[in-house]
Coordinates of C-alpha atoms and ligand atoms in Angstrom, one line a residue:
M1219 CA 23.1 -1.3 5.0
P1220 CA 20.0 -2.0 7.0
P1221 CA 18.7 1.0 9.0
P1222 CA 18.9 1.0 12.8
L1223 CA 15.9 -1.3 13.2
R1224 CA 16.3 -1.9 16.9
H1225 CA 15.4 1.4 18.4
L1226 CA 11.6 0.9 18.2
L1227 CA 11.3 -2.2 20.3
P1228 CA 12.3 -0.6 23.6
L1229 CA 9.5 1.9 23.0
L1230 CA 7.1 -0.9 22.2
L1231 CA 8.1 -2.8 25.3
A1232 CA 7.9 0.3 27.5
A1233 CA 4.3 0.8 26.2
A1234 CA 3.7 -2.9 27.0
A1235 CA 4.9 -2.6 30.5
A1236 CA 3.0 0.6 31.1
S1237 CA -0.4 -0.8 30.2
T1238 CA -2.2 -3.3 32.4
A1239 CA -2.0 -6.9 31.1
A1240 CA -5.1 -7.7 29.1
A1241 CA -5.7 -11.0 27.4
F1242 CA -4.6 -11.0 23.8
V1243 CA -7.4 -10.4 21.3
L1244 CA -6.8 -11.4 17.7
E1245 CA -9.5 -9.0 16.3
E1246 CA -7.9 -5.6 15.7
A1247 CA -4.6 -6.8 17.2
T1248 CA -1.8 -4.3 16.6
V1249 CA 2.0 -4.7 16.4
E1250 CA 2.1 -3.3 19.9
S1251 CA -0.6 -5.6 21.3
I1252 CA 1.1 -8.6 19.7
H1253 CA 4.5 -7.6 21.2
R1254 CA 2.8 -7.2 24.5
A1255 CA 1.3 -10.8 24.3
F1256 CA 4.7 -12.1 23.1
A1257 CA 6.4 -10.4 26.1
T1258 CA 4.1 -11.9 28.7
G1259 CA 4.4 -15.3 27.1
E1260 CA 0.7 -15.4 26.5
L1261 CA 1.3 -15.7 22.7
T1262 CA 4.0 -17.2 20.5
S1263 CA 4.8 -16.3 17.0
R1264 CA 3.9 -19.9 16.0
G1265 CA 0.6 -19.5 17.8
L1266 CA -0.1 -16.3 16.0
V1267 CA 0.7 -17.8 12.6
E1268 CA -1.7 -20.7 13.4
L1269 CA -4.5 -18.3 14.4
Y1270 CA -4.1 -16.3 11.2
V1271 CA -3.9 -19.4 9.0
R1272 CA -7.2 -20.6 10.5
R1273 CA -8.8 -17.3 10.1
I1274 CA -7.7 -17.1 6.5
A1275 CA -9.0 -20.6 5.8
S1276 CA -12.3 -19.6 7.3
L1277 CA -12.8 -16.2 5.6
D1278 CA -10.9 -16.3 2.4
P1279 CA -13.3 -18.6 0.5
A1280 CA -15.7 -15.6 0.7
L1281 CA -13.3 -12.7 0.4
H1282 CA -10.6 -13.8 -2.0
A1283 CA -7.9 -11.7 -0.4
V1284 CA -5.2 -14.2 -0.4
V1285 CA -3.5 -16.0 -3.3
E1286 CA -1.1 -18.3 -1.5
I1287 CA -0.1 -19.2 2.0
D1288 CA 3.3 -20.6 2.8
A1289 CA 2.3 -22.2 6.1
D1290 CA 5.3 -24.4 6.5
G1291 CA 7.8 -21.6 5.7
A1292 CA 5.9 -19.2 8.0
L1293 CA 5.8 -21.7 10.9
A1294 CA 9.5 -22.4 10.6
A1295 CA 10.3 -18.7 10.6
A1296 CA 7.9 -18.2 13.6
D1297 CA 9.7 -21.0 15.5
R1298 CA 13.0 -19.3 14.8
A1299 CA 11.5 -16.0 16.1
D1300 CA 10.1 -17.7 19.2
A1301 CA 13.5 -19.4 19.9
A1302 CA 15.4 -16.1 19.5
R1303 CA 12.9 -14.3 21.9
L1304 CA 13.6 -16.9 24.6
E1305 CA 17.3 -16.8 24.1
L1306 CA 17.7 -13.0 24.0
E1307 CA 14.9 -12.2 26.5
G1308 CA 13.5 -9.5 24.4
A1309 CA 16.3 -7.0 24.8
A1310 CA 17.7 -6.8 21.2
L1311 CA 14.8 -8.0 19.0
P1312 CA 13.9 -6.1 15.8
P1313 CA 10.6 -4.2 15.6
L1314 CA 8.5 -6.7 13.6
H1315 CA 10.1 -9.7 15.3
G1316 CA 7.7 -12.7 14.8
I1317 CA 4.9 -10.6 13.2
P1318 CA 3.2 -12.3 10.2
V1319 CA 2.9 -10.2 7.0
L1320 CA 1.0 -10.7 3.7
I1321 CA 2.7 -9.2 0.7
K1322 CA 1.0 -8.3 -2.5
D1323 CA 1.3 -10.9 -5.2
N1324 CA 3.6 -8.8 -7.3
I1325 CA 6.4 -8.9 -4.7
A1326 CA 9.0 -11.6 -4.9
A1327 CA 9.8 -13.7 -1.9
A1328 CA 12.5 -16.3 -2.6
G1329 CA 11.9 -18.4 0.5
D1330 CA 13.7 -21.7 0.8
G1331 CA 11.4 -24.8 0.9
S1332 CA 8.9 -26.5 -1.4
G1333 CA 6.2 -24.1 -0.2
R1334 CA 7.9 -21.1 -1.6
L1335 CA 5.6 -18.4 -2.8
N1336 CA 4.9 -17.5 -6.4
A1337 CA 4.9 -13.8 -7.3
T1338 CA 2.6 -13.6 -10.2
A1339 CA 0.8 -10.2 -10.3
G1340 CA -2.4 -12.4 -10.4
S1341 CA -1.5 -14.0 -13.8
L1342 CA -1.4 -17.7 -14.4
A1343 CA 1.5 -17.1 -16.8
L1344 CA 3.9 -16.6 -13.9
V1345 CA 3.0 -19.6 -11.7
G1346 CA 6.1 -21.6 -11.2
S1347 CA 8.5 -18.7 -11.8
R1348 CA 11.2 -18.5 -9.3
P1349 CA 13.0 -15.3 -8.1
A1350 CA 16.7 -15.5 -7.6
R1351 CA 16.3 -13.7 -4.3
D1352 CA 13.9 -11.8 -2.1
A1353 CA 12.6 -8.4 -3.3
G1354 CA 14.4 -5.5 -1.6
V1355 CA 11.5 -4.7 0.7
V1356 CA 11.1 -8.4 1.7
E1357 CA 14.8 -8.6 2.6
R1358 CA 14.2 -5.6 4.9
L1359 CA 11.0 -7.0 6.4
R1360 CA 12.7 -10.3 7.2
C1361 CA 15.6 -8.3 8.6
A1362 CA 13.1 -6.5 10.9
G1363 CA 11.9 -9.9 12.1
A1364 CA 8.7 -10.2 10.0
V1365 CA 7.4 -13.6 9.1
V1366 CA 6.2 -13.8 5.5
L1367 CA 2.9 -15.7 5.6
G1368 CA 1.7 -15.4 2.1
T1369 CA 0.6 -13.3 -0.9
A1370 CA -2.4 -11.0 -1.2
S1371 CA -4.6 -10.8 -4.2
L1372 CA -4.8 -7.8 -6.6
S1373 CA -6.2 -6.7 -9.9
E1374 CA -4.2 -8.7 -12.5
W1375 CA -1.1 -6.8 -13.6
C1376 CA -1.9 -4.1 -11.0
N1377 CA -4.8 -2.9 -13.2
F1378 CA -2.6 -2.7 -16.2
R1379 CA -4.0 -5.6 -18.3
G1380 CA -6.7 -3.5 -19.8
P1381 CA -9.3 -1.0 -18.8
R1382 CA -12.1 -3.5 -18.6
I1383 CA -11.1 -5.9 -15.8
P1384 CA -13.0 -5.4 -12.6
A1385 CA -11.2 -3.9 -9.6
G1386 CA -9.7 -6.7 -7.5
W1387 CA -10.1 -9.4 -10.0
S1388 CA -7.4 -11.8 -11.2
P1389 CA -7.3 -15.3 -12.8
R1390 CA -5.4 -16.6 -9.8
A1391 CA -7.6 -15.4 -7.0
G1392 CA -10.9 -14.5 -8.6
Q1393 CA -12.9 -11.5 -7.5
G1394 CA -11.7 -9.8 -4.2
I1395 CA -14.7 -8.9 -2.0
N1396 CA -15.2 -5.8 0.1
P1397 CA -15.8 -7.2 3.6
Y1398 CA -18.1 -4.3 4.6
V1399 CA -20.4 -4.4 1.6
P1400 CA -19.9 -7.4 -0.6
S1401 CA -21.6 -5.9 -3.6
A1402 CA -19.4 -2.8 -3.4
T1403 CA -16.0 -2.5 -5.1
P1404 CA -12.9 -3.3 -2.9
C1405 CA -11.1 -0.9 -5.2
A1406 CA -7.7 -1.8 -6.4
S1407 CA -5.1 -2.8 -7.3
S1408 CA -3.8 -3.6 -3.7
S1409 CA -7.3 -5.0 -2.9
G1410 CA -6.2 -8.2 -1.2
S1411 CA -3.8 -6.4 1.1
A1412 CA -6.6 -4.0 2.2
I1413 CA -9.3 -6.7 2.5
A1414 CA -7.0 -8.9 4.5
A1415 CA -6.0 -6.1 6.9
A1416 CA -9.7 -5.0 7.2
A1417 CA -11.0 -8.5 7.9
N1418 CA -8.2 -9.2 10.5
M1419 CA -6.6 -12.0 8.4
V1420 CA -3.3 -10.5 9.5
A1421 CA -2.2 -7.2 11.2
V1422 CA 0.3 -6.2 8.6
T1423 CA 0.2 -6.2 4.8
I1424 CA 2.2 -4.7 2.0
G1425 CA 0.8 -3.1 -1.1
T1426 CA 2.1 -1.2 -4.1
E1427 CA 0.9 1.9 -5.9
T1428 CA 1.4 3.4 -9.3
D1429 CA -1.6 5.7 -9.3
G1430 CA -4.2 5.0 -6.5
S1431 CA -3.5 1.4 -5.8
I1432 CA -2.7 1.8 -2.1
M1433 CA -4.9 4.8 -1.4
C1434 CA -8.1 3.6 -3.0
P1435 CA -8.4 0.0 -1.5
S1436 CA -7.4 1.4 1.9
S1437 CA -10.2 3.9 1.6
F1438 CA -12.9 1.4 0.5
N1439 CA -11.8 -1.2 3.2
S1440 CA -11.4 1.2 6.2
V1441 CA -7.7 0.7 6.7
V1442 CA -4.7 2.9 6.8
G1443 CA -2.5 3.0 3.7
I1444 CA 0.9 4.8 3.4
K1445 CA 2.0 5.5 -0.1
P1446 CA 5.6 6.5 0.5
T1447 CA 7.6 9.0 -1.6
V1448 CA 8.9 7.1 -4.7
G1449 CA 12.3 5.6 -3.9
L1450 CA 11.9 5.6 -0.2
T1451 CA 11.1 1.9 -0.6
S1452 CA 13.0 -0.3 -3.1
R1453 CA 11.2 -1.6 -6.1
A1454 CA 13.8 -4.3 -6.8
G1455 CA 12.2 -7.7 -7.2
V1456 CA 8.7 -6.2 -7.6
I1457 CA 6.6 -6.4 -10.7
I1458 CA 5.9 -2.6 -11.2
I1459 CA 4.4 -0.5 -14.0
S1460 CA 6.4 2.8 -13.7
P1461 CA 9.7 3.5 -12.1
R1462 CA 8.6 7.2 -12.0
M1463 CA 5.5 6.5 -10.0
D1464 CA 5.6 3.0 -8.4
T1465 CA 6.1 2.8 -4.7
I1466 CA 5.8 0.0 -2.1
G1467 CA 3.9 0.7 1.2
P1468 CA 2.1 -0.7 4.2
I1469 CA -1.6 -1.3 4.5
C1470 CA -2.6 -1.9 8.1
R1471 CA -5.4 -1.1 10.6
T1472 CA -3.7 1.8 12.5
V1473 CA -1.3 4.6 11.6
S1474 CA 1.2 3.4 14.2
D1475 CA 1.3 -0.1 12.7
A1476 CA 1.7 1.3 9.2
V1477 CA 4.5 3.6 10.5
H1478 CA 6.4 0.6 12.1
V1479 CA 6.2 -1.2 8.8
L1480 CA 7.3 1.8 6.8
E1481 CA 10.2 2.2 9.1
A1482 CA 11.3 -1.4 8.5
M1483 CA 11.1 -1.1 4.7
V1484 CA 12.8 2.2 3.8
G1485 CA 16.4 2.7 2.7
Y1486 CA 19.0 2.5 0.0
D1487 CA 19.0 -0.6 -2.2
P1488 CA 21.8 -1.1 -4.8
R1489 CA 19.3 -3.0 -7.0
D1490 CA 17.1 0.2 -7.2
A1491 CA 20.1 2.5 -6.7
E1492 CA 19.1 5.8 -8.3
A1493 CA 15.7 6.2 -6.8
T1494 CA 16.5 4.8 -3.3
R1495 CA 19.7 6.9 -3.1
T1496 CA 17.9 10.1 -4.0
A1497 CA 15.0 9.4 -1.6
S1498 CA 17.1 8.1 1.3
R1499 CA 18.0 11.7 2.2
Y1500 CA 14.4 12.1 3.3
I1501 CA 14.7 9.4 6.0
P1502 CA 14.7 11.3 9.3
K1503 CA 17.4 10.7 12.0
G1504 CA 15.8 8.6 14.7
G1505 CA 13.2 7.1 12.4
Y1506 CA 9.5 7.7 11.8
G1507 CA 8.2 6.5 15.1
Q1508 CA 9.0 9.8 16.8
F1509 CA 6.3 11.4 14.6
L1510 CA 3.5 9.4 16.2
N1511 CA 2.6 12.6 18.0
I1512 CA -0.9 12.9 19.4
D1513 CA -0.6 16.7 19.1
G1514 CA 0.6 16.5 15.5
L1515 CA -2.0 18.7 13.9
R1516 CA -1.1 21.7 16.0
G1517 CA 0.3 24.5 13.8
K1518 CA 0.0 22.5 10.6
R1519 CA -1.1 24.3 7.5
V1520 CA -3.4 22.0 5.5
G1521 CA -4.8 23.0 2.1
I1522 CA -8.3 22.1 0.9
L1523 CA -8.6 21.9 -2.8
R1524 CA -12.4 22.4 -2.4
K1525 CA -13.5 22.6 -6.0
D1526 CA -11.3 19.8 -7.3
F1527 CA -12.1 17.2 -4.7
F1528 CA -14.9 18.0 -2.3
R1529 CA -17.9 17.7 -4.5
F1530 CA -20.6 15.9 -2.5
A1531 CA -24.3 15.9 -2.8
P1532 CA -25.7 18.6 -0.4
G1533 CA -27.0 16.8 2.7
S1534 CA -24.9 13.7 2.1
I1535 CA -23.1 11.9 4.9
Q1536 CA -19.7 12.8 3.3
E1537 CA -20.5 16.5 3.3
K1538 CA -21.3 16.4 7.0
V1539 CA -18.5 14.0 8.0
F1540 CA -15.8 16.1 6.3
R1541 CA -17.2 19.3 7.8
D1542 CA -17.0 17.7 11.3
H1543 CA -13.5 16.4 10.6
F1544 CA -12.3 19.9 9.5
N1545 CA -13.7 21.3 12.7
T1546 CA -11.9 18.6 14.7
M1547 CA -8.7 19.4 12.9
R1548 CA -9.1 23.2 13.6
Q1549 CA -9.8 22.4 17.3
L1550 CA -6.6 20.4 17.4
G1551 CA -4.7 23.5 16.2
A1552 CA -4.5 22.9 12.4
I1553 CA -4.7 25.9 10.1
L1554 CA -7.0 25.0 7.2
V1555 CA -6.4 27.0 4.0
D1556 CA -9.7 26.6 2.1
N1557 CA -10.9 27.0 -1.5
L1558 CA -7.6 26.3 -3.2
E1559 CA -7.6 25.3 -6.8
I1560 CA -5.1 23.8 -9.2
P1561 CA -6.0 25.2 -12.7
T1562 CA -4.6 22.1 -14.5
M1563 CA -6.4 19.5 -12.4
K1564 CA -8.6 18.3 -15.4
V1565 CA -5.4 17.5 -17.4
I1566 CA -3.8 15.9 -14.4
N1567 CA -6.8 13.6 -14.0
D1568 CA -6.8 12.6 -17.7
A1569 CA -4.0 10.0 -18.1
V1570 CA -4.0 10.4 -21.9
Q1571 CA -3.8 14.2 -21.9
S1572 CA -1.2 14.4 -19.1
G1573 CA 1.1 12.0 -20.8
E1574 CA 0.9 9.5 -17.9
R1575 CA -0.6 6.7 -20.0
A1576 CA 2.0 7.0 -22.7
L1577 CA 4.8 6.9 -20.2
M1578 CA 3.3 4.0 -18.3
L1579 CA 2.9 1.9 -21.4
A1580 CA 6.6 2.3 -22.3
E1581 CA 7.8 2.0 -18.7
F1582 CA 5.8 -1.2 -18.0
K1583 CA 7.4 -3.1 -20.9
L1584 CA 10.9 -2.1 -19.8
S1585 CA 10.2 -2.9 -16.1
L1586 CA 8.4 -6.2 -16.7
N1587 CA 11.0 -7.5 -19.1
S1588 CA 13.8 -6.5 -16.7
Y1589 CA 12.0 -8.3 -13.8
L1590 CA 11.4 -11.4 -15.9
S1591 CA 15.1 -11.5 -17.0
E1592 CA 16.2 -11.6 -13.4
L1593 CA 14.1 -14.6 -12.4
A1594 CA 16.1 -17.8 -11.6
T1595 CA 13.5 -19.8 -13.6
S1596 CA 10.4 -18.8 -15.4
P1597 CA 7.9 -20.2 -17.9
V1598 CA 7.8 -16.7 -19.5
R1599 CA 10.6 -14.3 -20.2
S1600 CA 9.0 -11.3 -21.8
L1601 CA 5.8 -9.3 -22.1
S1602 CA 5.4 -10.9 -25.5
D1603 CA 5.5 -14.4 -24.0
I1604 CA 2.8 -13.3 -21.6
I1605 CA 0.6 -12.0 -24.3
D1606 CA 1.1 -15.4 -26.2
F1607 CA 0.2 -17.2 -23.0
N1608 CA -3.0 -15.3 -22.6
N1609 CA -3.9 -15.9 -26.2
K1610 CA -3.3 -19.7 -26.0
N1611 CA -4.3 -20.5 -22.4
P1612 CA -7.8 -21.8 -22.2
V1613 CA -7.9 -21.2 -18.4
E1614 CA -7.9 -17.5 -19.1
E1615 CA -11.6 -17.9 -19.8
R1616 CA -12.4 -14.3 -19.2
M1617 CA -9.8 -13.2 -21.9
A1618 CA -12.5 -12.4 -24.5
E1619 CA -14.5 -10.5 -22.0
F1620 CA -11.7 -8.4 -20.5
G1621 CA -9.1 -8.3 -23.2
Q1622 CA -5.5 -7.3 -22.7
S1623 CA -5.3 -4.0 -24.5
Y1624 CA -2.8 -2.3 -22.2
L1625 CA -0.5 -5.3 -22.5
L1626 CA -0.7 -5.1 -26.3
Q1627 CA -0.2 -1.3 -26.4
S1628 CA 2.7 -1.7 -24.0
E1629 CA 4.3 -4.4 -26.2
A1630 CA 4.1 -2.0 -29.2
T1631 CA 6.3 0.6 -27.4
N1632 CA 10.0 0.8 -27.9
G1633 CA 11.6 2.3 -24.8
I1634 CA 11.8 6.0 -23.8
G1635 CA 11.9 7.8 -27.1
P1636 CA 10.9 11.4 -28.1
A1637 CA 7.2 10.8 -27.4
E1638 CA 7.9 9.6 -23.9
E1639 CA 10.4 12.4 -23.3
R1640 CA 7.6 14.8 -24.2
A1641 CA 5.3 13.0 -21.8
I1642 CA 7.9 13.3 -19.0
A1643 CA 8.4 17.0 -19.7
K1644 CA 4.6 17.6 -19.6
L1645 CA 4.2 15.6 -16.4
N1646 CA 7.1 17.6 -14.8
K1647 CA 5.4 20.8 -15.8
L1648 CA 2.1 19.7 -14.4
C1649 CA 3.8 18.9 -11.1
E1650 CA 5.7 22.2 -10.9
E1651 CA 2.6 24.3 -11.8
G1652 CA 0.3 22.0 -9.8
L1653 CA 1.1 20.6 -6.4
E1654 CA 4.6 22.2 -6.0
K1655 CA 3.2 25.7 -6.7
I1656 CA 0.2 25.5 -4.5
M1657 CA 2.1 24.1 -1.6
R1658 CA 4.7 26.8 -1.8
A1659 CA 2.4 29.7 -2.5
N1660 CA 0.3 28.8 0.5
Q1661 CA 3.1 27.6 2.7
L1662 CA 1.3 24.3 3.2
D1663 CA 2.5 21.3 5.1
A1664 CA -0.1 19.0 3.4
I1665 CA -3.2 18.9 1.3
V1666 CA -6.3 17.0 2.3
A1667 CA -8.7 15.1 0.0
P1668 CA -11.5 12.6 0.4
G1669 CA -10.7 8.9 -0.3
A1670 CA -8.3 8.4 -3.2
S1671 CA -9.5 11.4 -5.2
A1672 CA -6.1 13.1 -5.3
H1673 CA -4.4 9.9 -6.6
S1674 CA -3.2 11.3 -10.0
L1675 CA -2.1 14.6 -8.5
L1676 CA 0.1 12.7 -6.1
A1677 CA 1.1 9.9 -8.5
I1678 CA 2.6 11.9 -11.3
G1679 CA 5.3 13.5 -9.1
G1680 CA 6.0 10.5 -6.9
Y1681 CA 4.6 12.3 -3.9
P1682 CA 3.6 10.6 -0.6
A1683 CA 0.2 10.2 1.0
I1684 CA -1.5 8.6 4.0
T1685 CA -5.1 7.6 4.0
V1686 CA -7.0 7.2 7.3
P1687 CA -10.5 5.8 7.8
A1688 CA -12.9 8.8 7.8
G1689 CA -16.5 7.4 7.7
Y1690 CA -19.1 5.1 6.2
A1691 CA -21.5 6.1 3.4
S1692 CA -25.2 5.6 3.8
N1693 CA -24.9 2.2 2.1
G1694 CA -22.1 1.2 4.6
V1695 CA -19.2 1.5 2.3
P1696 CA -16.1 3.0 4.0
F1697 CA -14.3 6.1 2.9
A1698 CA -11.1 7.7 3.9
I1699 CA -9.5 11.1 4.4
C1700 CA -6.2 11.4 2.6
F1701 CA -3.2 13.7 3.5
G1702 CA -0.7 14.3 0.8
G1703 CA 2.4 16.4 0.5
L1704 CA 5.7 17.0 -1.3
K1705 CA 8.4 14.4 -1.6
G1706 CA 9.9 13.4 1.8
S1707 CA 7.0 15.0 3.8
E1708 CA 6.3 11.7 5.6
P1709 CA 7.2 13.0 9.0
M1710 CA 4.6 15.8 8.6
L1711 CA 2.0 13.5 7.1
I1712 CA 2.5 11.0 9.9
E1713 CA 2.0 13.6 12.6
I1714 CA -1.2 14.9 10.9
A1715 CA -2.6 11.4 10.2
Y1716 CA -1.8 10.0 13.7
S1717 CA -3.3 13.0 15.4
F1718 CA -6.4 12.8 13.2
E1719 CA -6.8 9.1 13.8
Q1720 CA -6.4 9.3 17.6
A1721 CA -9.0 12.2 17.7
T1722 CA -11.6 10.5 15.5
K1723 CA -11.1 6.6 15.8
V1724 CA -13.4 6.0 12.9
R1725 CA -12.3 2.5 12.0
K1726 CA -14.7 -0.3 12.9
P1727 CA -14.0 -3.9 11.9
P1728 CA -16.4 -5.3 9.3
I1729 CA -19.3 -7.5 10.5
L1730 CA -18.6 -10.7 8.7
Q1731 CA -21.3 -13.2 7.8
H1732 CA -19.2 -16.3 8.5
S1733 CA -18.3 -18.2 11.6
V1734 CA -14.7 -17.4 12.3
I1735 CA -12.3 -19.1 14.6
Ligands
LIG458 C1 3.9 -22.1 -6.3 O1 3.6 -22.7 -7.5 C2 4.1 -24.1 -7.6 C3 3.9 -24.5 -9.0 O2 2.5 -24.5 -9.3 C4 3.3 -24.9 -6.5 O3 3.8 -26.2 -6.6 C5 3.6 -24.3 -5.2 O4 2.8 -25.0 -4.2 C6 3.2 -22.8 -5.2 N1 3.5 -22.2 -3.9 C7 2.6 -22.0 -2.9 C8 3.1 -21.5 -1.6 O5 1.4 -22.2 -3.1

């Protein structure tokens, strides 16, 4: 059953009515400013889709954030949204009504016309494959009124082709480019989603994370990423690596936009039954919007794993920026518990030692073969077909350079056997003696870390995190602050992240070298 999606819109409309009418500005537009412009009749959903399509056409040749656009499908959906708005006069419209969204290229959207999107995880092997139906999260997004505009680029196979491929590169989209500093990494694997949000190609994007793939690109592209507790969002119809660790989440420019999108996506899905049933008990009554609390840092106990994560050169910008941010957080009433340490952090950060890699290799083959078997039509039906495709296909010209060692190692696995069970037991122990223990012993509401540095700590237990823009290094490359916590702690993390964002407002749009619309 869809969650109660409708309760947000009255809030948004009240906000719209309260503020003075200002002309709609596409740059840095939020879900709220878009709704305001819809409500005054200044903007239509069709008009917004056209603006974003033009902006993508102008910027994407340089940034490679988008794989496909389904302009016809999006315009048709926008027209339906515009017609419904006129007919219902705003009263009962869902929270993302008429808002365009880009989804990462590993998320299936069945669509209906000839322009339907291909979900390919960046691989040419999957072009022309057709899902039988929308991914669970896409169903929910459409139900919340969102208009699926296209797919965002990524590292091929979400970084799981092999260790040598560059972050943000895929055969389908080429190399994704950091809009702040083109020579810097965009980080990955949800690079296209983060670049597109950063460069205002759309307000709302969806990414996925196994271990770092939402947090890291959000950090390097100065946008907000929410990596939800595993199971809060359904993985059905998504090409994932690990059911233990994979989660689908929003990448947007503001915490409130990301929260509106999270709200639209969470909930039980019979096609990802076990994980979504377990996690759905974390969904708060009244939804997540109520935690957009400007005073949200007050009384929160936030742990600083100083030695593990805050290692900056003395005198560096990062050192000063985080000192200032911690002071701001204290002034806003947070209790910072400093100099904490997780003794097993070195093992946690080593995928081979922790057991993470072994489990991922086995889980990827199972997940991918299951995804492929559910497609209505597909040129490939197994990981082994994909490896053959890569070996034979001359278009995969960077094959020799980048290899496909993870795909090959994954193909050599044979389900969850004794070795994988041992890996699972080890990961569980690292979680219990790591994050769980330190949170409880210090009665923490959250931990704080720079950028995506805590990605493995949070990945191995399926824990949630929110990254918020925190600063820009001396070379102009953005970096984030990350708040993470135990499973289901999204309400706490949202309060902390929103309060921090509103007090600091660090995000600046990139200065782009191209003429745009
Ligand atoms: C999906 O792939 C098919 C086959 O190559 C192509 O005809 C179609 O245009 C693609 N869809 C989009 C939205 O680009």
